[in-house]
Short mmCIF file of the C-alpha atoms (twelve columns), coordinates in Angstrom:
data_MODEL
# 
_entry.id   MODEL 
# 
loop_
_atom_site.group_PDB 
_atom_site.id 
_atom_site.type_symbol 
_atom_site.label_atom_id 
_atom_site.label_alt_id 
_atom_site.label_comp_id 
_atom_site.label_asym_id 
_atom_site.label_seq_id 
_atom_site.Cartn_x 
_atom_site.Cartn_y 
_atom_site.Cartn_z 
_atom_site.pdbx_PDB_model_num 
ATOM 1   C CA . UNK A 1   114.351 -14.751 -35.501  1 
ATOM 2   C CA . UNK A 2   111.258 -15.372 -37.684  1 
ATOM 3   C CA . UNK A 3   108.242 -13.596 -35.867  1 
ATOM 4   C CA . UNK A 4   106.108 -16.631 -36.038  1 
ATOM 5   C CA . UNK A 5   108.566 -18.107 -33.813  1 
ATOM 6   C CA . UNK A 6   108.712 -15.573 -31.728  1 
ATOM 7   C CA . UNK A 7   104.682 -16.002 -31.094  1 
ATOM 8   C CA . UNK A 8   105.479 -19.422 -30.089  1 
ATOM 9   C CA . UNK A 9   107.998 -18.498 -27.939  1 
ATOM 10  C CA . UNK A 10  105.585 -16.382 -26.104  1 
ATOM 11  C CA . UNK A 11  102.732 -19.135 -26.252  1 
ATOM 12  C CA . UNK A 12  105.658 -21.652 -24.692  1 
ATOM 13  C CA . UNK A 13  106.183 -19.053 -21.743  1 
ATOM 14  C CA . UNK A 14  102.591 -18.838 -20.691  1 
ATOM 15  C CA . UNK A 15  102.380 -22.672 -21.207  1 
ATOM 16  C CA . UNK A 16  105.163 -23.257 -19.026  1 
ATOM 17  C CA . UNK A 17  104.082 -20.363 -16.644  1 
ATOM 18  C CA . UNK A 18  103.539 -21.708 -13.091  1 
ATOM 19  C CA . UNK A 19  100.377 -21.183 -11.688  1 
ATOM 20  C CA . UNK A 20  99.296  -18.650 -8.891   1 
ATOM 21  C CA . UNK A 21  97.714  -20.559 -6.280   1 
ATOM 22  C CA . UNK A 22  94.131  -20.382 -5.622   1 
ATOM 23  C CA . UNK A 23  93.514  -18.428 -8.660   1 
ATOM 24  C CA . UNK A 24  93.833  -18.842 -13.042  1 
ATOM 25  C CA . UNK A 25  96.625  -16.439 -13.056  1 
ATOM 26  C CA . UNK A 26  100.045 -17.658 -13.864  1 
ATOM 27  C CA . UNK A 27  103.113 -16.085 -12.942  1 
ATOM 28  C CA . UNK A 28  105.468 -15.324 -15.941  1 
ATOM 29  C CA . UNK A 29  109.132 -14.239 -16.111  1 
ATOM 30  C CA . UNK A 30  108.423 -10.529 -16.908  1 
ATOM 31  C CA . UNK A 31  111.707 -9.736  -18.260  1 
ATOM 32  C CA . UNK A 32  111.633 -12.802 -20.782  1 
ATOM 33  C CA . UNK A 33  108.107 -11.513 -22.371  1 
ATOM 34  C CA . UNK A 34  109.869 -8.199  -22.688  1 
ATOM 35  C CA . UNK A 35  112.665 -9.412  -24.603  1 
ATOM 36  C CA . UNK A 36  110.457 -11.685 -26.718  1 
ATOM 37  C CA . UNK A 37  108.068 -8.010  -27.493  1 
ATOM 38  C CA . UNK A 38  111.277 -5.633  -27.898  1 
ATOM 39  C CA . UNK A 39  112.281 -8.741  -30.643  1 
ATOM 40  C CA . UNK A 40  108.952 -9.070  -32.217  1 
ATOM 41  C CA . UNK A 41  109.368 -5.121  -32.899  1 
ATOM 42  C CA . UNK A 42  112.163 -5.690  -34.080  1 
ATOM 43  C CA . UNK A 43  111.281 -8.229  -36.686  1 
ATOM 44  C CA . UNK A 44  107.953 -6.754  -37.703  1 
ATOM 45  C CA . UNK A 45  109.048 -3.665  -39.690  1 
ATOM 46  C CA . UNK A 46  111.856 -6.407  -41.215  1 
ATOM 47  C CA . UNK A 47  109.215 -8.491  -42.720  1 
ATOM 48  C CA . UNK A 48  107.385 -5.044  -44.416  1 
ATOM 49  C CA . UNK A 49  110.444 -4.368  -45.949  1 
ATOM 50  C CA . UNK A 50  110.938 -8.176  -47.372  1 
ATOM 51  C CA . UNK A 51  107.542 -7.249  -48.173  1 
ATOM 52  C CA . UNK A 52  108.191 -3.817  -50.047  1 
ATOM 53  C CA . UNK A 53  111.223 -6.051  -51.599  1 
ATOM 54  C CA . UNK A 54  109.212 -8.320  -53.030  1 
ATOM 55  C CA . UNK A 55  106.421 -5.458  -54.269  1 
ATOM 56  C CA . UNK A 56  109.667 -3.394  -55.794  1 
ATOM 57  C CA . UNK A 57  110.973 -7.010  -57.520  1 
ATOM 58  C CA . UNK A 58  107.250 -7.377  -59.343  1 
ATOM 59  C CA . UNK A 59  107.119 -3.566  -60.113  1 
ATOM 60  C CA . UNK A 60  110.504 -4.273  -61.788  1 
ATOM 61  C CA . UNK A 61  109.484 -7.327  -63.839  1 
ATOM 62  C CA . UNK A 62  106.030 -5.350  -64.704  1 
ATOM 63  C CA . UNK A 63  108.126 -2.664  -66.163  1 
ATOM 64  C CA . UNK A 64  110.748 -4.675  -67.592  1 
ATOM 65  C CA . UNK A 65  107.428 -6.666  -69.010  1 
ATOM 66  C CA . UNK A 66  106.239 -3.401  -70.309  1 
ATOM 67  C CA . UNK A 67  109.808 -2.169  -72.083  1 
ATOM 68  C CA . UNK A 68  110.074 -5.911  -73.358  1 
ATOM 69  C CA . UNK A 69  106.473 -5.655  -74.810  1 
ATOM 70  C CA . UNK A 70  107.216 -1.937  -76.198  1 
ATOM 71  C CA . UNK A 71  110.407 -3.031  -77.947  1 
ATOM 72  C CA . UNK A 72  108.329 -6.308  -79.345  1 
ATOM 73  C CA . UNK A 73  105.443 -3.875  -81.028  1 
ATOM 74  C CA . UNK A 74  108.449 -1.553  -82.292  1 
ATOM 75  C CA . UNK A 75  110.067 -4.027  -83.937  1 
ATOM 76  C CA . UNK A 76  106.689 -5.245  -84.901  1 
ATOM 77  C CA . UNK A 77  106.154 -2.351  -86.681  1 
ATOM 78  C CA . UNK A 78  109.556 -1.493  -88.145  1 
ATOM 79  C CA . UNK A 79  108.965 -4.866  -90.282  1 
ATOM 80  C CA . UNK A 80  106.069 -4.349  -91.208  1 
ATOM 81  C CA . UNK A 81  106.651 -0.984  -92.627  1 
ATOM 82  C CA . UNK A 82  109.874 -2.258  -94.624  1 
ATOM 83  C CA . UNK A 83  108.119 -4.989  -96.297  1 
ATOM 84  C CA . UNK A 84  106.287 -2.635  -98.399  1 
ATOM 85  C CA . UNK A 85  107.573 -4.053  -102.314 1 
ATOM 86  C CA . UNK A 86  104.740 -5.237  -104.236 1 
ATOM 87  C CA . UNK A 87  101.065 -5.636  -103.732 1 
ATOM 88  C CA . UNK A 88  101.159 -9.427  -103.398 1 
ATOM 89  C CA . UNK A 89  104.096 -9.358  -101.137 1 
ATOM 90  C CA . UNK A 90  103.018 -6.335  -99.507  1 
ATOM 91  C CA . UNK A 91  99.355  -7.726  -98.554  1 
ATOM 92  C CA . UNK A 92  101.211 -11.061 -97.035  1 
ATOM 93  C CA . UNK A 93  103.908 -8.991  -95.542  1 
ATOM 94  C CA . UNK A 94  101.254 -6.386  -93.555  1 
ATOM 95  C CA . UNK A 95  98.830  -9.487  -92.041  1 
ATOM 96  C CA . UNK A 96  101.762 -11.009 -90.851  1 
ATOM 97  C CA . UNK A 97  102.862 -7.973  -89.354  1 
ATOM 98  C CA . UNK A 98  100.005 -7.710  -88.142  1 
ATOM 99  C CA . UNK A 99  99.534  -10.488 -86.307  1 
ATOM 100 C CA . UNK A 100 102.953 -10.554 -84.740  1 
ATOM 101 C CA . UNK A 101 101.751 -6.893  -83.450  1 
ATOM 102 C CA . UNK A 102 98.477  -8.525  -81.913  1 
ATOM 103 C CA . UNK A 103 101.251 -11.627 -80.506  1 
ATOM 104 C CA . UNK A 104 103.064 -9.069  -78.454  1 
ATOM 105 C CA . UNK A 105 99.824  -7.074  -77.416  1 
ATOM 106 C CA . UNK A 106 98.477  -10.327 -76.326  1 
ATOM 107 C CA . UNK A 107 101.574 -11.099 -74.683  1 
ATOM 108 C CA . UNK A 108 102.273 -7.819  -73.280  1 
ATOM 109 C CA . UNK A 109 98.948  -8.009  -72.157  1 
ATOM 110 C CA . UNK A 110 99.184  -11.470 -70.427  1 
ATOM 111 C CA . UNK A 111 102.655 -10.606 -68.468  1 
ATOM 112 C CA . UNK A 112 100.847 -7.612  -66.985  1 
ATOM 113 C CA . UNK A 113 97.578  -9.533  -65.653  1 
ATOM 114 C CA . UNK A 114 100.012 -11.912 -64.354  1 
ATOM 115 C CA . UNK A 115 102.265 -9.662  -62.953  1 
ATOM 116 C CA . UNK A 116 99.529  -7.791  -61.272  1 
ATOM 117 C CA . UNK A 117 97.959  -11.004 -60.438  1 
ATOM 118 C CA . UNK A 118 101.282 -12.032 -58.898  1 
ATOM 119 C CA . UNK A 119 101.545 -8.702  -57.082  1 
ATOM 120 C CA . UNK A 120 97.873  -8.577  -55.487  1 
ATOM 121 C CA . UNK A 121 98.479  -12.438 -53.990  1 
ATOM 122 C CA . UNK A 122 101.640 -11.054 -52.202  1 
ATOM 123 C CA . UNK A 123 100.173 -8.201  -50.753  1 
ATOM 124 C CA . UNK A 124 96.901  -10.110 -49.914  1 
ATOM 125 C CA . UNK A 125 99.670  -13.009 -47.928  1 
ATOM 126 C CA . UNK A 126 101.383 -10.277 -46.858  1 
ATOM 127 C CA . UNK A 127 97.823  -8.871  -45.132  1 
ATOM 128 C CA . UNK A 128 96.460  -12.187 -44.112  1 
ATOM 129 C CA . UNK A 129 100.286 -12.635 -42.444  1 
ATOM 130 C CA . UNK A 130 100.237 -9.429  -40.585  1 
ATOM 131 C CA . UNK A 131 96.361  -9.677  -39.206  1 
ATOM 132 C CA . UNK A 132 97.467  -12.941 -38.165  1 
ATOM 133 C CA . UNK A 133 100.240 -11.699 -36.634  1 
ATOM 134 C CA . UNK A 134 98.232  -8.426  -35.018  1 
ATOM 135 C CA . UNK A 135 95.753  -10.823 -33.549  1 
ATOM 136 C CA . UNK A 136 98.144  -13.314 -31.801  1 
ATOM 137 C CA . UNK A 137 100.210 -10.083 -30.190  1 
ATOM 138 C CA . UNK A 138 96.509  -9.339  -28.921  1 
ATOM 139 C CA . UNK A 139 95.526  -12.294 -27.679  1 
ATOM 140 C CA . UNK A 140 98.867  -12.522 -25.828  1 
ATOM 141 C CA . UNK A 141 98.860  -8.604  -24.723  1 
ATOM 142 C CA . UNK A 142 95.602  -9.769  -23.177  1 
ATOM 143 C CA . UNK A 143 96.692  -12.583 -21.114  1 
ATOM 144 C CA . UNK A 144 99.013  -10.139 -19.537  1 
ATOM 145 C CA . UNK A 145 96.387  -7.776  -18.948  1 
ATOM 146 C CA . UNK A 146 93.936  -10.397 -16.981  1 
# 
């Protein structure tokens, strides 16, 4: 069960709760909050490790980025190294060597920003998720506690 639904499954309880007469306590079934918790405990170190999935899946695709890139420049290089004939041929041979070595820099360069970029939006959802999360427990922890 999804945690957020879990929260609301709590929030339902207390909604439902009947109240204590005379007073702005309600009275809750005990032993279905506890079962809700144990499964919220449950699901919380589930979603870190979809988390640490998905952070594993972008470190993959960084370094597959990075092996892509370094095979690119290789081969980059390799070409423009055997098109050494003549100087007219050579001189049109090296700039365009040349610039498809600055092509895979620049696009070498642009999967890594965006694979870090992709990677620092999942952890920072992944942070907003789990404060969000860490408050609600608290704010429910403490209507048990009044």
């Amino acid at each position: 069960m999804e945690l957020m639904t879990m929260l609301n499954n709590l929030e339902q309880e207390l909604e439902n709760a009947k109240n204590v007469p005379l007073s702005s306590k309600k009275m809750i079934d005990i032993d279905e909050f506890l079962t809700i918790i144990d499964n919220m405990k449950i699901a919380i170190p589930d979603e870190i490790k979809q988390s640490k999935l998905v952070l594993e899946r972008e470190t993959y695709i960084l370094e597959d980025a990075k092996r892509n890139a370094s095979l690119i420049i290789s081969e980059a290089e390799k070409t423009a190294k055997a098109m050494i004939d003549e100087h007219e041929i050579v001189q049109k041979k090296k700039k365009k060597g040349e610039e498809i070595l600055e092509a895979a820099r620049q696009n070498a360069q642009e999967i890594r920003e965006g694979a870090m970029s992709y990677a620092s939006d999942m952890l920072k959802n992944l942070e907003a998720d789990v404060s969000q999360y860490l408050e609600t427990i608290r704010e429910n922890l403490s209507e048990f506690e009044k």
